[in-house]
Amino acid sequence: MGSLFRSEEVCLAQLFLQSASAYSCISELGERGLLEFRDLNPKVSPFQRRFVGEVRRCEDMEKTFTFLQQELRGAGRVLGPCPESPRAPLAREALRVQEQSEQLAQELREVTRNRSSLRGRLRDLRQYLHVLREGQRFTSLPAPLGSPPRPRALSDREPILDPSLHQHLERKINFVAGVIHPWRVTAFERLLWRACRGYLVASFVEMPEPMEDPATGESVTWVVFLISYWGEQIGQKIRKISDCFHCQVYPYPESEASREDTITGLHSQIQDLSVVLEETEQYLAQVLDKVALALPAWRVQVQKMKAIYLILNQCSFDVTEKCLIAEVWCPVRDLTQVQDALRQGSYQSGSSVECFVQRVPTSESPPTLIRTNKFTAGFQSIVDAYGVASYQEVNPAPYAIITFPFIFAIMFGDVGHGLLMFLFALWMVLYEDSPRLRQGTNEIWLTFFEGRYLILLMGAFSVYTGFIYNECFSKATVIFPSAWSVATMANHSSWSSAYLATHPSLTLDPNVTGVFRGPYPFGIDPIWSLATNHLNFLNSFKMKMSVVLGIVHMGFGVVLGVFNHLHFKQRHRLVLEFLPEMIFLLALFGYLVFLIFYKWLKYSAADSRVAPSILIHFIDMFLFTSNVENLPLYQGQVPVQTVLVVLALASVPVLLLGTPLYLWCQQRAPSRPVATGEQEPLLDGQEAGNSVNATKEDVESGGHSPDAKHLDFSEIFMHQAIHTIEYCLGCVSNTASYLRLWALSLAHAQLSEVLWTMVMRNGFVGLSYVGGVVLVPVFAAFAVLTVAILLVMEGLSAFLHALRLHWVEFQNKFYVGAGYKLCPFAFAPDTWDQPC
């Protein structure tokens, strides 16, 4: 947990990799996820780098994998995740993967093409069979036996080739038969009639079974048509119109015997094709099984291989030494693991020369590394959303683990609501390993799940503050007996029945002996929930509580700045910045906290009516005056307040000019000689040095230009002036900002009370405490509104206000947040989310 309080020490290092073992070493480092690589070829085009051919080969394999995955998806199969993460393949294994994947892709293309051809052929045969069957019904319907011949009109239900009619026809009747999409039937029939002027007879009937549309893949109930016509020109027109409407036309035999023979042949062909298609489907399923079994591991392997070659493209190639040089940011405590990974990679590649790592001095600010686990990750994310910590400055996250849920709970204090939130978070924590919870697609749900430990603490702290406020769904709980006695006051009073009838509300007088027997053991006395001045009492209590907690929170933030000054060896800031800041804060607002506690301790119920106003005293303090009507709290109050204001005002010029003048004096002081082997300290605790891609002039000058130590005092003074103005005005505005604790706490309590009164209380009163069945929908409405308004909306509001108090009022006292994260090259995505 040490790195949680301050980011780890990170150094710049160089890796010297032999060409034969570079691939294995980078693969081993990727499995461990220790280093962030820097690009040593920033001006080289990606197409001109050393391993561009290998990267292209990986991309070609990824295209093949994409085709295989599309075929699996087309077959209705879902490609699952890789059960275990395989290592990056060696060159020989990569060639084997490429050959096998291309072979499977070729087989899939051939089998899919054959299956599509067989399906198309089988569909055509079935359509042809239906055309002949439906045509038989129109052209070969036999006459009933023994029926006398009678004249009849032509209709679509009568046979066209009736022998009694055929002898009267002088011309030969021809046929065009086929299938058409049902959406085109009406337009097709209308155009035929207009183009052929009625020299045809067209019959349309739906196919008894739906078939696949080859263009869209949808199931369509096609329409069979049979057109009889006279004349060759009419036939040409009909065929052209059929082509325009994308009709599938089939040959229609003239004689009935020929049609019977054709139908028999179609049955035989359909059976043969069905057998062949079934065997093709089985073979395709076998190929898809092979793809589904091997593809997840192949994809992981090729992704790792491509990532390795992309890292190798960032390395510099030393022609003389025949090795690759990589430049990395590395945590100092992981240097031994890096050397072990390089040794392991060299052994796996069979190289006789081991690769090694070497630290390099640098003047650049290293990246920030803060290792987190599943508990601390949520709190660290809150801090990082404001800004990643500068290198090795104090990290606010461990303190936010306590302060953030507590400040939230002050605004959300209710035992019932906090318990519901706690149980919801506890359910997520207990089932956090469930894939159903982790792999959700809802972004809002994933946000809640990632912050489950934060919600758990917020719920627990809300239960605690709810007991202090003595509120559970807006109702007070009587855990201990009340410290107020109504009977005692009634015995010492002259109340009559007439007086009680005209005064429905009575006030307990604590001056009467025995009315108040001492403070309530824990929290607020439940009798206050029945008092008419309940809101006035809570207003005073929560407002002063907010001011006290806010000033303590800000003072703690100023104190945390001391650890930054000591760590970066800037001890002058302890006197020139920390001390004036604390004097200004404590002399003004720390004194306000003192007045609050002093008034609580000095004045009792007996003299509470003559107690002076703290707010008027605080205003008079800045005006250097005193108010005769507002009695002093203690003797000598005015001189003490005058001294405190003078101290606060005197600390402002020290805060404004102290640091710039000190740095100016340091600049003008003669530089002392540096001993051999001693490094001259730099400002802000940076190290002198250079990296492998530094210029020749930088190397000769030790990484610094001739005026590297020159300070721009105008910029320093401007920065310090902004900091002084922001701090002094911020102490006033930030203190007032903490009053949101009071406002939101009262708002939450009042909303909860309104919801109980408008829903549950009206339900009880309206039903006269009977009719439990009717209470079920009433309680359901109360529960839904409680979750939707008080838990979700009010909870989100309190969360955002707590977030603002930490970002603005607390963190700006010591936190810069101008760093950038260390992004290690790692195959595993959660490299740093490990227990510290």
PDB file of C-alpha atoms in Angstrom, residues 573-687:
ATOM      1  CA  ARG A 573       8.157  26.703   1.364  1.00  0.00           C
ATOM      2  CA  LEU A 574       7.431  25.503   4.908  1.00  0.00           C
ATOM      3  CA  VAL A 575       8.157  29.009   6.189  1.00  0.00           C
ATOM      4  CA  LEU A 576       7.214  31.083   3.170  1.00  0.00           C
ATOM      5  CA  GLU A 577       4.024  29.262   2.096  1.00  0.00           C
ATOM      6  CA  PHE A 578       2.749  26.709   4.603  1.00  0.00           C
ATOM      7  CA  LEU A 579       3.146  28.943   7.676  1.00  0.00           C
ATOM      8  CA  PRO A 580       1.385  32.022   6.158  1.00  0.00           C
ATOM      9  CA  GLU A 581      -1.386  29.818   4.809  1.00  0.00           C
ATOM     10  CA  MET A 582      -2.030  28.217   8.199  1.00  0.00           C
ATOM     11  CA  ILE A 583      -1.882  31.581   9.979  1.00  0.00           C
ATOM     12  CA  PHE A 584      -4.385  33.082   7.539  1.00  0.00           C
ATOM     13  CA  LEU A 585      -6.734  30.105   7.801  1.00  0.00           C
ATOM     14  CA  LEU A 586      -6.572  29.635  11.580  1.00  0.00           C
ATOM     15  CA  ALA A 587      -6.516  33.323  12.506  1.00  0.00           C
ATOM     16  CA  LEU A 588      -9.776  33.939  10.702  1.00  0.00           C
ATOM     17  CA  PHE A 589     -11.737  30.756  10.214  1.00  0.00           C
ATOM     18  CA  GLY A 590     -10.063  28.697  12.906  1.00  0.00           C
ATOM     19  CA  TYR A 591     -11.109  31.473  15.279  1.00  0.00           C
ATOM     20  CA  LEU A 592     -14.674  31.087  13.975  1.00  0.00           C
ATOM     21  CA  VAL A 593     -14.599  27.416  14.983  1.00  0.00           C
ATOM     22  CA  PHE A 594     -13.296  28.466  18.406  1.00  0.00           C
ATOM     23  CA  LEU A 595     -16.213  30.879  18.818  1.00  0.00           C
ATOM     24  CA  ILE A 596     -18.717  28.157  17.943  1.00  0.00           C
ATOM     25  CA  PHE A 597     -17.393  25.736  20.556  1.00  0.00           C
ATOM     26  CA  TYR A 598     -16.863  28.475  23.143  1.00  0.00           C
ATOM     27  CA  LYS A 599     -20.474  29.620  22.838  1.00  0.00           C
ATOM     28  CA  TRP A 600     -21.704  26.021  23.124  1.00  0.00           C
ATOM     29  CA  LEU A 601     -19.715  25.504  26.314  1.00  0.00           C
ATOM     30  CA  LYS A 602     -20.285  28.884  28.034  1.00  0.00           C
ATOM     31  CA  TYR A 603     -23.984  29.500  27.572  1.00  0.00           C
ATOM     32  CA  SER A 604     -26.671  27.219  28.937  1.00  0.00           C
ATOM     33  CA  ALA A 605     -30.446  27.251  28.874  1.00  0.00           C
ATOM     34  CA  ALA A 606     -30.549  29.768  31.716  1.00  0.00           C
ATOM     35  CA  ASP A 607     -28.735  32.549  29.841  1.00  0.00           C
ATOM     36  CA  SER A 608     -29.339  31.451  26.258  1.00  0.00           C
ATOM     37  CA  ARG A 609     -31.605  34.447  25.583  1.00  0.00           C
ATOM     38  CA  VAL A 610     -28.737  36.895  26.161  1.00  0.00           C
ATOM     39  CA  ALA A 611     -26.169  34.876  24.158  1.00  0.00           C
ATOM     40  CA  PRO A 612     -24.447  37.102  21.568  1.00  0.00           C
ATOM     41  CA  SER A 613     -24.434  36.428  17.821  1.00  0.00           C
ATOM     42  CA  ILE A 614     -21.262  34.828  16.472  1.00  0.00           C
ATOM     43  CA  LEU A 615     -21.910  36.128  12.960  1.00  0.00           C
ATOM     44  CA  ILE A 616     -22.052  39.763  14.140  1.00  0.00           C
ATOM     45  CA  HIS A 617     -18.853  39.276  16.146  1.00  0.00           C
ATOM     46  CA  PHE A 618     -17.157  37.806  13.063  1.00  0.00           C
ATOM     47  CA  ILE A 619     -18.245  40.769  10.916  1.00  0.00           C
ATOM     48  CA  ASP A 620     -17.119  43.276  13.561  1.00  0.00           C
ATOM     49  CA  MET A 621     -13.779  41.492  13.667  1.00  0.00           C
ATOM     50  CA  PHE A 622     -13.007  42.506  10.068  1.00  0.00           C
ATOM     51  CA  LEU A 623     -14.281  46.076  10.670  1.00  0.00           C
ATOM     52  CA  PHE A 624     -12.167  46.490  13.858  1.00  0.00           C
ATOM     53  CA  THR A 625     -15.270  47.605  15.750  1.00  0.00           C
ATOM     54  CA  SER A 626     -17.531  46.337  18.495  1.00  0.00           C
ATOM     55  CA  ASN A 627     -21.306  46.323  18.783  1.00  0.00           C
ATOM     56  CA  VAL A 628     -22.755  47.510  22.080  1.00  0.00           C
ATOM     57  CA  GLU A 629     -25.965  45.537  21.579  1.00  0.00           C
ATOM     58  CA  ASN A 630     -23.995  42.334  20.902  1.00  0.00           C
ATOM     59  CA  LEU A 631     -22.297  41.432  24.180  1.00  0.00           C
ATOM     60  CA  PRO A 632     -18.731  40.049  24.033  1.00  0.00           C
ATOM     61  CA  LEU A 633     -18.202  36.372  24.527  1.00  0.00           C
ATOM     62  CA  TYR A 634     -15.199  36.854  26.800  1.00  0.00           C
ATOM     63  CA  GLN A 635     -13.103  39.682  28.213  1.00  0.00           C
ATOM     64  CA  GLY A 636     -10.546  41.198  25.877  1.00  0.00           C
ATOM     65  CA  GLN A 637     -12.310  39.861  22.809  1.00  0.00           C
ATOM     66  CA  VAL A 638     -11.766  42.968  20.669  1.00  0.00           C
ATOM     67  CA  PRO A 639      -7.946  43.143  21.138  1.00  0.00           C
ATOM     68  CA  VAL A 640      -7.619  39.433  20.469  1.00  0.00           C
ATOM     69  CA  GLN A 641      -9.651  39.728  17.278  1.00  0.00           C
ATOM     70  CA  THR A 642      -7.605  42.756  16.194  1.00  0.00           C
ATOM     71  CA  VAL A 643      -4.362  40.839  16.635  1.00  0.00           C
ATOM     72  CA  LEU A 644      -5.715  37.875  14.676  1.00  0.00           C
ATOM     73  CA  VAL A 645      -6.817  40.037  11.748  1.00  0.00           C
ATOM     74  CA  VAL A 646      -3.442  41.813  11.720  1.00  0.00           C
ATOM     75  CA  LEU A 647      -1.663  38.447  11.695  1.00  0.00           C
ATOM     76  CA  ALA A 648      -3.864  37.243   8.833  1.00  0.00           C
ATOM     77  CA  LEU A 649      -3.239  40.409   6.821  1.00  0.00           C
ATOM     78  CA  ALA A 650       0.498  40.284   7.567  1.00  0.00           C
ATOM     79  CA  SER A 651       0.717  36.733   6.230  1.00  0.00           C
ATOM     80  CA  VAL A 652      -0.564  37.827   2.812  1.00  0.00           C
ATOM     81  CA  PRO A 653       2.592  39.756   1.686  1.00  0.00           C
ATOM     82  CA  VAL A 654       4.769  36.941   3.035  1.00  0.00           C
ATOM     83  CA  LEU A 655       2.790  34.450   0.966  1.00  0.00           C
ATOM     84  CA  LEU A 656       2.928  36.760  -2.049  1.00  0.00           C
ATOM     85  CA  LEU A 657       6.600  37.798  -2.018  1.00  0.00           C
ATOM     86  CA  GLY A 658       8.354  35.172   0.085  1.00  0.00           C
ATOM     87  CA  THR A 659       9.038  32.466  -2.490  1.00  0.00           C
ATOM     88  CA  PRO A 660       9.934  34.795  -5.417  1.00  0.00           C
ATOM     89  CA  LEU A 661      12.381  36.786  -3.260  1.00  0.00           C
ATOM     90  CA  TYR A 662      13.952  33.621  -1.897  1.00  0.00           C
ATOM     91  CA  LEU A 663      14.497  32.213  -5.384  1.00  0.00           C
ATOM     92  CA  TRP A 664      15.887  35.574  -6.530  1.00  0.00           C
ATOM     93  CA  CYS A 665      18.385  35.574  -3.655  1.00  0.00           C
ATOM     94  CA  GLN A 666      19.347  31.988  -4.454  1.00  0.00           C
ATOM     95  CA  GLN A 667      19.950  32.999  -8.073  1.00  0.00           C
ATOM     96  CA  ARG A 668      22.211  35.914  -7.130  1.00  0.00           C
ATOM     97  CA  ALA A 669      24.198  33.903  -4.580  1.00  0.00           C
ATOM     98  CA  PRO A 670      27.616  32.679  -5.870  1.00  0.00           C
ATOM     99  CA  SER A 671      27.501  29.038  -6.843  1.00  0.00           C
ATOM    100  CA  ARG A 672      29.604  26.738  -4.681  1.00  0.00           C
ATOM    101  CA  PRO A 673      32.038  24.296  -6.306  1.00  0.00           C
ATOM    102  CA  VAL A 674      30.674  20.853  -6.866  1.00  0.00           C
ATOM    103  CA  ALA A 675      32.802  18.012  -5.536  1.00  0.00           C
ATOM    104  CA  THR A 676      33.817  15.099  -7.681  1.00  0.00           C
ATOM    105  CA  GLY A 677      30.998  12.636  -8.068  1.00  0.00           C
ATOM    106  CA  GLU A 678      28.504  15.058  -6.477  1.00  0.00           C
ATOM    107  CA  GLN A 679      25.479  16.067  -8.500  1.00  0.00           C
ATOM    108  CA  GLU A 680      24.278  19.641  -8.206  1.00  0.00           C
ATOM    109  CA  PRO A 681      20.643  19.684  -7.100  1.00  0.00           C
ATOM    110  CA  LEU A 682      18.052  21.091  -9.457  1.00  0.00           C
ATOM    111  CA  LEU A 683      14.769  22.804  -8.778  1.00  0.00           C
ATOM    112  CA  ASP A 684      11.692  20.651  -8.197  1.00  0.00           C
ATOM    113  CA  GLY A 685      13.826  17.619  -7.412  1.00  0.00           C
ATOM    114  CA  GLN A 686      14.625  16.742 -11.043  1.00  0.00           C
ATOM    115  CA  GLU A 687      17.661  14.796 -12.153  1.00  0.00           C
TER     116      GLU A 687
END
